[in-house]
CSV table of C-alpha atoms in Angstrom, one decimal:
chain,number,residue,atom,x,y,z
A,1,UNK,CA,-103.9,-72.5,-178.0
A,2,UNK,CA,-106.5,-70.5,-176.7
A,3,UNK,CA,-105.2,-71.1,-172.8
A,4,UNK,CA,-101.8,-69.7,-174.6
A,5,UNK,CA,-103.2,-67.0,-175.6
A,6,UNK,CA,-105.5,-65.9,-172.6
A,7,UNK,CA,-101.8,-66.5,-170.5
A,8,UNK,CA,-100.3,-64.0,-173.1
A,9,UNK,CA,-102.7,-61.3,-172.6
A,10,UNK,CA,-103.2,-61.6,-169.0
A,11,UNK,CA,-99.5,-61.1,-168.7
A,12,UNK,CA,-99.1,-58.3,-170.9
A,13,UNK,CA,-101.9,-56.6,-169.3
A,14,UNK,CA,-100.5,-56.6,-166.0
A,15,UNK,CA,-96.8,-55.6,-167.5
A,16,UNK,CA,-98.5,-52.4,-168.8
A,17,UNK,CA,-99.8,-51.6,-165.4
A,18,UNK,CA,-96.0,-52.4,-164.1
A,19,UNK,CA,-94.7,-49.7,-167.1
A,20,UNK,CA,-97.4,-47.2,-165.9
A,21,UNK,CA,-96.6,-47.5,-162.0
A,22,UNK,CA,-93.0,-48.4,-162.4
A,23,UNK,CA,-91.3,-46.0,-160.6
A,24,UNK,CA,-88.1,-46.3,-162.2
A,25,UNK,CA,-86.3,-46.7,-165.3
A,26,UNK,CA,-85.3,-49.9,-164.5
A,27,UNK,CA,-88.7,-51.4,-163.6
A,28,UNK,CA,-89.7,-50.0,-167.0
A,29,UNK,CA,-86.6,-52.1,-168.4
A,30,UNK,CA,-87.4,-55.3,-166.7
A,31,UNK,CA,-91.1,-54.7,-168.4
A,32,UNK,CA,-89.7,-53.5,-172.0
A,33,UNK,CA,-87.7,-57.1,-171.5
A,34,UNK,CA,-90.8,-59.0,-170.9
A,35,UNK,CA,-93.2,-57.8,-173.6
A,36,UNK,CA,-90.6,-58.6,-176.3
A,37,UNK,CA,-90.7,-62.4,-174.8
A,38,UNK,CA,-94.3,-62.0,-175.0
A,39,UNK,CA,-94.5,-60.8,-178.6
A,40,UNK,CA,-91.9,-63.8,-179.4
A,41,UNK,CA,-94.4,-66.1,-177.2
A,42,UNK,CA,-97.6,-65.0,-179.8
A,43,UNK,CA,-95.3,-65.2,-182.8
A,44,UNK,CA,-94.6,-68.6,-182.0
A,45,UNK,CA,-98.3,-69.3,-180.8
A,46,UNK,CA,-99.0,-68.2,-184.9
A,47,UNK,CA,-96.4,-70.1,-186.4
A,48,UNK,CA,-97.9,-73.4,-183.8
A,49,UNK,CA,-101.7,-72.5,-184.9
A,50,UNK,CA,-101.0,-71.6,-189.0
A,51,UNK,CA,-98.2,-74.7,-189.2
A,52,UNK,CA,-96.3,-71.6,-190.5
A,53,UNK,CA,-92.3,-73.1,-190.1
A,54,UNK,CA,-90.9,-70.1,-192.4
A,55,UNK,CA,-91.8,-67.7,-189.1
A,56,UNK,CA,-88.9,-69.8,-186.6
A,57,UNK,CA,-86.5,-67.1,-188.6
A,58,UNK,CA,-89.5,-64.6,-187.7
A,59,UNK,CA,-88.7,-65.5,-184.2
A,60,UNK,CA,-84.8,-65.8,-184.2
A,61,UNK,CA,-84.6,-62.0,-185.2
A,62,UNK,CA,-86.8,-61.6,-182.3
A,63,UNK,CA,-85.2,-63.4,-180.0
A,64,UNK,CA,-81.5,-61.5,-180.9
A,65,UNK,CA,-82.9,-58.0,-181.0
A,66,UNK,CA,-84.7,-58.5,-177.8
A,67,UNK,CA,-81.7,-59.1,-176.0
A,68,UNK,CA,-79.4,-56.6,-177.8
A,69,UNK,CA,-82.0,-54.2,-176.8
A,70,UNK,CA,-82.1,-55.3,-173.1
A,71,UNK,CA,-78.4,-55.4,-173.4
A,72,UNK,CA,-78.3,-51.7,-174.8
A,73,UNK,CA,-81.2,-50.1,-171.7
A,74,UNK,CA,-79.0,-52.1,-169.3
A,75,UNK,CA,-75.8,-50.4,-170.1
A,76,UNK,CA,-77.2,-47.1,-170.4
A,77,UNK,CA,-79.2,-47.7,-167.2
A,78,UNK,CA,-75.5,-48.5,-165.6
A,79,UNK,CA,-74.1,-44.9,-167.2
A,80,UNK,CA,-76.9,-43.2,-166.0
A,81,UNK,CA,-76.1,-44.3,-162.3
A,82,UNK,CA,-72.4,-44.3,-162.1
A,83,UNK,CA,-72.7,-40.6,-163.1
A,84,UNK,CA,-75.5,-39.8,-160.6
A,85,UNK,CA,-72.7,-41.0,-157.6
């Protein structure tokens, strides 16, 4: 649990140093992507540690907005460059 949780930090502290050097919006889209899986990673390390089983719903909401999310920057990301050609 608490290696889990060192690995979680450590990782989003070095993603926040990617989203402050990233120099474009993409990077800063990859990074936005990974800090959702992180916050689903420590909601699941809660629901592990508190034997909380009600939170697995918790994390399916997550999970689905995460990627509709990354699915919504992407396509905008894709606009954004066709009409910069």
């Amino acid at each position: 649990m608490i290696i889990g949780c060192a690995l979680l930090i450590i990782v989003t502290l070095l993603a926040g140093i990617r989203f402050y050097l990233g120099p474009t919006f993409g990077d800063r889209v990859l990074v936005f992507d990974l800090l959702t899986s992180v916050m689903i990673g420590g909601t699941v390390l809660y629901a592990i540690y508190f034997d909380r089983k009600e939170i697995v719903s918790l994390v399916l909401v997550l999970a689905i907005l995460s990627f509709v999310g990354t699915a919504a920057l992407a396509y905008y990301l894709e606009q954004r460059t066709e009409s910069d050609e």
